[in-house]
Short mmCIF file of C-alpha atoms in Angstrom, two decimals:
data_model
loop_
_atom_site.label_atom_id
_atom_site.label_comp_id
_atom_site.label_asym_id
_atom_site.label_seq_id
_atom_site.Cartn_x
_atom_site.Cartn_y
_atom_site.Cartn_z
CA UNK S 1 -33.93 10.99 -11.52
CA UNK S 2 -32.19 8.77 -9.17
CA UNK S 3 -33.95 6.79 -7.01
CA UNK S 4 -33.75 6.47 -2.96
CA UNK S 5 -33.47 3.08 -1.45
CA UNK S 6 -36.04 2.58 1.58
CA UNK S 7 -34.50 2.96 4.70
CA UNK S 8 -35.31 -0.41 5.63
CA UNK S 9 -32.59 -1.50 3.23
CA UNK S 10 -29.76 0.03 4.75
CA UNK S 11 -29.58 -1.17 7.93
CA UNK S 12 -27.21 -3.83 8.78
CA UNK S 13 -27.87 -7.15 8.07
CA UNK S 14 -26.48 -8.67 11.67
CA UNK S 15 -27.75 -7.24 14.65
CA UNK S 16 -25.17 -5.35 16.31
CA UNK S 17 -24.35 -7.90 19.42
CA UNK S 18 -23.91 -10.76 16.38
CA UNK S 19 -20.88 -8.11 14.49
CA UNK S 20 -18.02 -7.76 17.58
CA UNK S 21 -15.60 -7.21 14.63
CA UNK S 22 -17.35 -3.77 14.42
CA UNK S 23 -15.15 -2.90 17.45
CA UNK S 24 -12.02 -3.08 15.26
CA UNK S 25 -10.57 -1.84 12.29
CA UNK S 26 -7.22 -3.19 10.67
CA UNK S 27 -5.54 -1.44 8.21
CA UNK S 28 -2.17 -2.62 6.51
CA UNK S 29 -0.11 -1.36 3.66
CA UNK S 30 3.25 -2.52 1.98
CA UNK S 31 4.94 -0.23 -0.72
CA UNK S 32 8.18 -0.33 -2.96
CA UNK S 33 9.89 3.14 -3.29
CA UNK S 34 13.08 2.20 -5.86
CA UNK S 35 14.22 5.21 -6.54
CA UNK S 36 14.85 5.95 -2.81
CA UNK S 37 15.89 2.44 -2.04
CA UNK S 38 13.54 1.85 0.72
CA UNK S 39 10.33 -0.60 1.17
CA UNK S 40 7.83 -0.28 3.74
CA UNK S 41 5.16 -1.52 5.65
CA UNK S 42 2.28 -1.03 8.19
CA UNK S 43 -0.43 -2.42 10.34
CA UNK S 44 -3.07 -0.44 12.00
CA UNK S 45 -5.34 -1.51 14.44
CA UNK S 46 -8.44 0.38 15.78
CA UNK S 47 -9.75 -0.50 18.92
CA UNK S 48 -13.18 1.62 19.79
CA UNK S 49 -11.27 5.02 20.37
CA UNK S 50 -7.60 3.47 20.69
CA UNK S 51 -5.47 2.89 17.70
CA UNK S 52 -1.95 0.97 17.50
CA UNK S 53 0.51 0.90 14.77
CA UNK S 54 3.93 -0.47 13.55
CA UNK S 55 6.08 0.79 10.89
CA UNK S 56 8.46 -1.30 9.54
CA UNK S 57 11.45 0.06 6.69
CA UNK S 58 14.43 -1.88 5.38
CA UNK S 59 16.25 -1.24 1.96
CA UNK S 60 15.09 -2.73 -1.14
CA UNK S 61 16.53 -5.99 -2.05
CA UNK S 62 16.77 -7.68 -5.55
CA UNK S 63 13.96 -10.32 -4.37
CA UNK S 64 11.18 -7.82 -5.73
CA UNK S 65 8.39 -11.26 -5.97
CA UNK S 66 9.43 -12.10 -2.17
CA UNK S 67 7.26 -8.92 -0.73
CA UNK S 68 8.64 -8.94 3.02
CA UNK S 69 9.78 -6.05 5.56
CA UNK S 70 10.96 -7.42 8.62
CA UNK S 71 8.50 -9.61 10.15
CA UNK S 72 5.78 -8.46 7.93
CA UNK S 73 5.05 -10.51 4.39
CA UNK S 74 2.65 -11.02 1.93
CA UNK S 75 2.11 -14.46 0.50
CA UNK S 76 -0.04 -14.63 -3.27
CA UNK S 77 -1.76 -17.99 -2.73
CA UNK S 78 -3.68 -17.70 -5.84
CA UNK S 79 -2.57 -14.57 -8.32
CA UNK S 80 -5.75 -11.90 -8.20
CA UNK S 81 -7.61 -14.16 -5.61
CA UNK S 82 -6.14 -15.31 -2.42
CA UNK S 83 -3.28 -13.77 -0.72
CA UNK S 84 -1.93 -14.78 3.02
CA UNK S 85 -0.50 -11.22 4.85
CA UNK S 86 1.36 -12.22 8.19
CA UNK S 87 2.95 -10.14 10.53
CA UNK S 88 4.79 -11.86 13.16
CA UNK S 89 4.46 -10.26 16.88
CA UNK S 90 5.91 -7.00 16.72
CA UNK S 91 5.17 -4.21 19.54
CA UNK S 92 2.54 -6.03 20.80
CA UNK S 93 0.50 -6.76 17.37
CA UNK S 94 0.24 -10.22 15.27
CA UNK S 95 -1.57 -10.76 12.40
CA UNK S 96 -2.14 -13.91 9.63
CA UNK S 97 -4.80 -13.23 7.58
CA UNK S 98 -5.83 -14.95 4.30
CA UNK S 99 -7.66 -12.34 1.67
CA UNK S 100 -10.09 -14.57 -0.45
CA UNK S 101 -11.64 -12.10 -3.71
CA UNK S 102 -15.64 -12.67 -3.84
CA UNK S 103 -15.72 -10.93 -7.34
CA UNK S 104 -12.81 -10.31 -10.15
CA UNK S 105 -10.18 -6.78 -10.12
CA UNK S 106 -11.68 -3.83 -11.29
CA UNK S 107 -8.77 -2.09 -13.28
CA UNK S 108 -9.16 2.08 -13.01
CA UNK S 109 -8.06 4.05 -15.88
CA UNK S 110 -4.59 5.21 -15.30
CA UNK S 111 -4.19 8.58 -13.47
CA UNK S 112 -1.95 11.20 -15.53
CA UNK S 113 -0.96 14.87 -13.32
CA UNK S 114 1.15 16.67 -15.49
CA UNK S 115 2.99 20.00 -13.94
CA UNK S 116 4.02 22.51 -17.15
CA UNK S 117 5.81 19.90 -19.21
CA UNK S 118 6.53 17.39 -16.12
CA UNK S 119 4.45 14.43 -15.33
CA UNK S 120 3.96 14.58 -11.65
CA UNK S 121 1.76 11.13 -11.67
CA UNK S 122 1.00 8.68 -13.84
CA UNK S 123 -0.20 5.77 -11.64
CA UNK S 124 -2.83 2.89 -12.00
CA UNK S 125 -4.66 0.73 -9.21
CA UNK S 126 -7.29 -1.83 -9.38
CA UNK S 127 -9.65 -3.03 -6.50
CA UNK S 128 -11.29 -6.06 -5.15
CA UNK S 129 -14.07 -6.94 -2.77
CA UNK S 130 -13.56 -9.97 -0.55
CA UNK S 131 -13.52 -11.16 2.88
CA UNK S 132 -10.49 -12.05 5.53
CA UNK S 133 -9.94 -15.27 7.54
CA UNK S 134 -7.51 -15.43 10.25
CA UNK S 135 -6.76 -14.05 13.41
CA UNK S 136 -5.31 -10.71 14.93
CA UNK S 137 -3.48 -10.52 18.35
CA UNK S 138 -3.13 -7.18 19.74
CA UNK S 139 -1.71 -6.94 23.53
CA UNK S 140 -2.60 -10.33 24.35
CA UNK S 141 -6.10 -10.29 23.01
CA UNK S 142 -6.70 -12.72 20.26
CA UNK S 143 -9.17 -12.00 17.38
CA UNK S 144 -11.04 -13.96 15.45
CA UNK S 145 -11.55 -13.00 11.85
CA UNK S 146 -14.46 -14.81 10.55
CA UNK S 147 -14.98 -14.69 6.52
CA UNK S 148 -18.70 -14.49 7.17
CA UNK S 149 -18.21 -11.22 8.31
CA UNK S 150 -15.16 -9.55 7.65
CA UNK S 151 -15.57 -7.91 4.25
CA UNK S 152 -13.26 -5.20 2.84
CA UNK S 153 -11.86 -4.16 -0.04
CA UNK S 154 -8.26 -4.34 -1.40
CA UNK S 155 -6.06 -1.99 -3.86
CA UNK S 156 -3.07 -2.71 -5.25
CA UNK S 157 -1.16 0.68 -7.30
CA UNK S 158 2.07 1.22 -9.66
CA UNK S 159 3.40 3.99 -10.91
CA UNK S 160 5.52 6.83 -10.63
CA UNK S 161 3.73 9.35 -7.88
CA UNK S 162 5.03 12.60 -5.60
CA UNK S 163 5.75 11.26 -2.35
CA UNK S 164 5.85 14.43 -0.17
CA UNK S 165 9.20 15.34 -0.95
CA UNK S 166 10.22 17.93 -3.52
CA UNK S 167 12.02 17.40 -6.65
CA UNK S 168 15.20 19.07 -7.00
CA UNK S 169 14.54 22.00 -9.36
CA UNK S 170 15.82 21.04 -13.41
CA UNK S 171 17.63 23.86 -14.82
CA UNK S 172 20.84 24.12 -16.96
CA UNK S 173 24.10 22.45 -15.80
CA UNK S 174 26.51 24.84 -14.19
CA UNK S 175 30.21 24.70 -15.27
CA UNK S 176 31.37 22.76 -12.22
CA UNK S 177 31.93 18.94 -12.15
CA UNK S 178 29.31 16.76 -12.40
CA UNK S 179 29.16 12.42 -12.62
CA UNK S 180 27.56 11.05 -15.04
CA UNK S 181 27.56 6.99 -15.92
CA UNK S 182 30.73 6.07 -14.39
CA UNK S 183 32.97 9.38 -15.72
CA UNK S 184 33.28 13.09 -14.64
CA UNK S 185 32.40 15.73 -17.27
CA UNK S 186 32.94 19.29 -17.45
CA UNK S 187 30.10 21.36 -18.67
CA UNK S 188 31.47 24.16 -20.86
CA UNK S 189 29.68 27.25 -21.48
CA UNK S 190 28.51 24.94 -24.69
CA UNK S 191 25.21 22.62 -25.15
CA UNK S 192 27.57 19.53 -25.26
CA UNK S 193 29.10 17.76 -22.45
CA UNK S 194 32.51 16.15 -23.20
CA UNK S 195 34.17 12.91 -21.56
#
């Protein structure tokens, strides 16, 4: 039988007036898509009941360790413990904030999806607790971030995954042209292909 923690124990540790960071809520997120060509980014801020965001996009380049879109970067400091994200003003929001890890990854078993035959996802993430240093500038307003009390969690994924779009249906070649590694075959009313 599991057991209930008191009350008592889940109230905040730091009176409310002593947490102003609980005002706001930053969210970020940088991804690789290669087989579309594209990276992107984002940073979210909440404000109370107000929440501001920029998207950023550019086409992948062959620098895959340099992770950058636009103004936006992430620097590893310290592989798995301290990474530096910076996003230089852009629409009105700034950020440079150093992640330091309080406790080691936690690897998750991979995730398989399989659709008939098709694997549909087969991705794998691990997470981290830790706290954020820094500052955040949103429409003039500067915020401290104070590692004493900004603690979140990080993920960081790879994989193959759906990503809204649907696949082109597979089916068998038609008897039209088709390219295929740097020649054109024909596709005769045959299994084999000739070039």
């Amino acid at each position: 039988m599991a057991r209930l923690l008191r009350p008592q124990l889940l109230r905040p540790l730091l009176p409310q007036r002593a947490r102003p960071h609980r005002r706001y809520l930053p969210d970020h997120r940088h991804r690789l898509l290669p087989n579309l060509g594209v990276k992107d980014a984002f940073v979210l801020i909440r404000r109370g009941d107000t929440q501001t965001a920029v998207h950023l996009s550019d086409a992948i380049d062959q620098d895959r360790l340099n992770q950058h879109v636009g103004g936006y970067r992430i620097e590893v400091i310290e592989p798995l413990r301290r990474l530096r994200v910076i996003l230089e003003e852009t629409e009105g929001i700034a950020v440079d904030l150093t992640w330091q890890g309080l406790f080691d990854v936690v690897q998750e078993q991979p995730h398989v999806l399989r659709s008939g035959n098709r694997i549909t996802l087969d991705a794998q993430r691990f997470a981290q607790l830790g706290s954020w240093s820094g500052r955040i500038g949103i429409d003039g307003e500067e915020i401290a971030v104070d590692p004493a009390t900004w603690i979140g969690s990080r993920d960081r994924s790879w994989g193959i995954r759906p990503i809204g779009e649907p696949e082109p249906a597979a089916g068998r070649p038609t008897r039209r042209s088709r390219a295929c590694g740097g020649c054109i075959c024909r596709w005769p009313s045959t299994t084999s292909a000739s070039c």
